[in-house]
Amino acid sequence: MAPEPGAGEALLERGEVLAAVRACLGAALEGRGQALFILGDAGLGKTSLLEAARRERPSEMESGFARGDPSEAGIAYCLVSDLVASLGGADEVRIGLGAGPVDTSAPRYRVARWLEGRAATPTLLALDDLHWADPDSLDLLGALVPRLGGMPVAMVGALRSWPPAAEQLCSELAASGRCRVQRLAPLSLGATGELIRRRAALEVTGEVERWAWESCGGNPLLLEHVAAALEQGETLPTGSALTGTLGGPVQAALLLGRFVGLDSDALACAQAAAVLGGSASPELVEAVAALDSGRARAGLAALAGAGVLTSAGNERVSLAHPLLAEALHADLGSGARMLLHRRAFRVLAEMGREAEAAVHVPHAELAGNSRAIALLERVGRAGLAAGAIVTASKALESALALAGKAAPAGLQLMLAEALAAGARFPESVELAGAVLERSDSDWLETYRGLSLKGRALLMSGQINPSCEVLEAASALALAHGDAERAVPPLLDLSVARWVIQGPGAAADPASRARAVAAGASSEMALRAEAEWVRVGYEAGEEGAFAAGEALRGTMSARIEQPLTLDELALSIGPTHAFGCYAWEAEHREEAFAAFEAVIRSAEATGALGPLTSCSASLAPILARHGRLDAAVAEMARGEAVADLYGGSTGFVAITRAEVACWQGRLGEVEALCTRAEAVALPSWHVGLQLAAIRGLARLWQGDPSASEMFLGAESLTRDAGLRVPGNIPWATHAIQAHLAVGRRADAERVVAWLAGCPLAPTCRWPKVAESLGRAWLAALDGDDDLAESHFEAALHLHVQTELPLEEIETNLAFGGFLRRRGRRARARDRLERALVLAEAAGAGWLASTARRELELARGRRSAGPEQRLTLTVAERQVAALAADGLTNLEIARQLGVSARTVETHLGHVLAKLGISSRRELARMLPAS
């Protein structure tokens, strides 16, 4: 049999595609990775073009190769595993190992990280027959393609339109501009004649040329067969003697004609190979053909002699082209086809190659076959353990279809679990609900149905319905005396209520989980204790702080060890929960250690769920710790894997807005907050964070609406039952904003709230905020001594708070107060400290404010003595700031008075000095 056209002279009319291949290779060499997919029917030269890409790659570019195989389409990550192995990365990547309890993104992350680690080596990833790739490999490639842009990687793949999954993926990627798709067209009439003349080395008439073109549909492979027949002296029909197109009688005649004259054993071997996907070991072909060894060897030898069978490497034989396999498979009668697939299923199952056996089930008509159902269930379970959710779901769906109405509840539940893991939440909820409606389910199956349904509702954002279902799951387990199973739904319920209502509502299920866990395993008890400490402390529950302090010893040892996969699979595991508590209780280093322990273990296993969740917790506390650059790096880590995980990037977007505010990029804050609202799941916590960030930006911009934003933050805090001010530290800025617009009562209420919070002895920041509030109120009342004592108290507390940004603000507030009271030397000490800290942290707005205050503290010429005597102390303070260019609201904030008071004082200043504008005031009071 003639081979598919080679990559040399026979590549007719493929110049445009070859140019695209070369451009893809060139871009990769420059570090601008690209993906190119070549789409076309069988026989149009896709493989030849892929071989051209491998041959024409630059000498410094390594090449990896993998080919899809219909017999391996059920083996999870088979294609990607072969690709990684071809580049020597199998041991490093360990794709599909130990990923199940974590999340489905682990294989994606491992491969992406490995490929990024090869950044110094330009690489070609050549993928043939992508249409036969296993579905999880396709899913992984779809996540990988958008990441190629910054890597020296060229991905060139070849595929057909059927099966359709690969083409659909390529179309979606191309529509979003992530890849390029080149569609191969059949050869033209002129190229048809040229191919025949080159291949047969003889001239043909125009009539034969046209017949060949029309009959073969311009398909190069079929035209090769025509040329081979002509070369051997065969007479071909002309005119209307035989007509047809690709896929019609001509294809069958040209392809199946290669088997004419072969004996029945050879034909049986060929049919067995076709049923096995066109490629298999000789032993497998022999078993499916149901021949003894001698007859099978003779049959295979005859096929090789006829040129229709070749060695495929790895001790496999292969039909010379996929079209041969497809033609033979189609030529089988339905009964013979079904029997061969059944035999293939049985043989592969007996060999322990269950994933390959599963491929034959749809063609073998095995409805109700208990052996097939059990095998598919095992394949599905193995897929779940490997994080291969698409493969697992397909196998379990096939099992459920075969079982029909007799499907056991356990099979339905396993499929519901797989569907939820694949984010197919409505289907998971429906299937779990079906188990709950069964009359034959035992209580454990009902419990699993409730738990799965509750979690699927929770993960899909249907939080209120999820709470009811999770409550029922826990109650059922308790009714049967099973504490170990009663705890997890309560912990999920705590997380759900925290998200939708706040810690006040979450504390009850967390407390109940803690009580029930006393009768469970030590690990379950630790999970419950950590969750109770997290939400109970935030809610101000009695005993939560003592429990948290007792937990510190246990967690300090645990943090030093790699986290288990079971912990990483949790929504919020005990280490993450302890990190949240430790931060709010002001055990700063322990908090960082806990978060970093989760991230370290998550990166090692490829568990992007806990990695992104913990990164989202860590980034804002790094910002509040004054480590703005580290916060930016942490956000970058979260964003770098967001496309692989598919989780919400809302918390990263929120932190980006907060960092922009601290860095002094106030004009960007509102747009960043708006973007965060668009991508974050709505919750009280998101609303509170955004209100605090917007309020701070507006406060610093002199916008009176800052006060309204902080009133909203206060309301959200109250409604959520959040009694720990350090969770989102808005209180200090709220007091400033309220005083700036004359809302003294609102400021006093915030101060009273801070004073009444159930604080741990370790907590100092709320006391700092309270002291600052009292200092501003005392200054407003003219009690400078009391104000100074409160400022001093705040500074003393800062020594142990490790919160540089808040310390900067305190020094600025105190320094400004001292300067306005004429104590410039002391003011400069405080302001210089603020400037040093602000510049070190990269806190742009605070740094610029500190510089301006320092300039004022270094002295300026005032109006003449006679004019100065006419101004009161308050009027002189307002005049100095107004001459410096500050707005009324900015002056009000600095002086701790209302904007209306500033306006009144400024009016008196202008009148007493006999001027009418701020510009004249600035000229009259030039800087010294």
PDB file of C-alpha atoms in Angstrom, residues 498 533-535 537-539 578-588 591 685 722 724 726-728 760 762-764 766:
ATOM      1  CA  TRP A 498     -19.948  32.500  57.277  1.00  0.00           C
ATOM      2  CA  VAL A 533     -11.722  28.945  66.913  1.00  0.00           C
ATOM      3  CA  ARG A 534     -11.777  30.756  63.545  1.00  0.00           C
ATOM      4  CA  VAL A 535     -15.427  31.786  63.548  1.00  0.00           C
ATOM      5  CA  TYR A 537     -13.196  34.307  67.882  1.00  0.00           C
ATOM      6  CA  GLU A 538     -14.488  36.571  65.107  1.00  0.00           C
ATOM      7  CA  ALA A 539     -17.969  36.400  66.608  1.00  0.00           C
ATOM      8  CA  PHE A 578      -5.711  28.538  62.459  1.00  0.00           C
ATOM      9  CA  GLY A 579      -3.856  31.039  60.260  1.00  0.00           C
ATOM     10  CA  CYS A 580      -6.974  33.229  60.140  1.00  0.00           C
ATOM     11  CA  TYR A 581      -7.311  33.106  63.928  1.00  0.00           C
ATOM     12  CA  ALA A 582      -3.604  33.732  64.513  1.00  0.00           C
ATOM     13  CA  TRP A 583      -3.661  36.869  62.380  1.00  0.00           C
ATOM     14  CA  GLU A 584      -6.676  38.328  64.153  1.00  0.00           C
ATOM     15  CA  ALA A 585      -5.278  37.428  67.579  1.00  0.00           C
ATOM     16  CA  GLU A 586      -2.065  39.224  66.507  1.00  0.00           C
ATOM     17  CA  HIS A 587       0.178  36.174  66.459  1.00  0.00           C
ATOM     18  CA  ARG A 588       1.584  37.519  63.220  1.00  0.00           C
ATOM     19  CA  ALA A 591      -0.279  33.318  60.917  1.00  0.00           C
ATOM     20  CA  HIS A 685     -17.106  40.053  53.533  1.00  0.00           C
ATOM     21  CA  LEU A 722     -18.182  40.410  63.435  1.00  0.00           C
ATOM     22  CA  VAL A 724     -13.061  41.531  66.023  1.00  0.00           C
ATOM     23  CA  GLY A 726      -8.734  43.518  63.119  1.00  0.00           C
ATOM     24  CA  ASN A 727     -10.433  41.346  60.475  1.00  0.00           C
ATOM     25  CA  ILE A 728     -10.882  44.355  58.197  1.00  0.00           C
ATOM     26  CA  ALA A 760      -7.859  38.961  73.430  1.00  0.00           C
ATOM     27  CA  THR A 762      -2.740  39.802  72.694  1.00  0.00           C
ATOM     28  CA  CYS A 763      -4.737  42.276  70.601  1.00  0.00           C
ATOM     29  CA  ARG A 764      -3.286  45.749  70.445  1.00  0.00           C
ATOM     30  CA  PRO A 766      -8.068  47.835  68.312  1.00  0.00           C
TER      31      PRO A 766
END
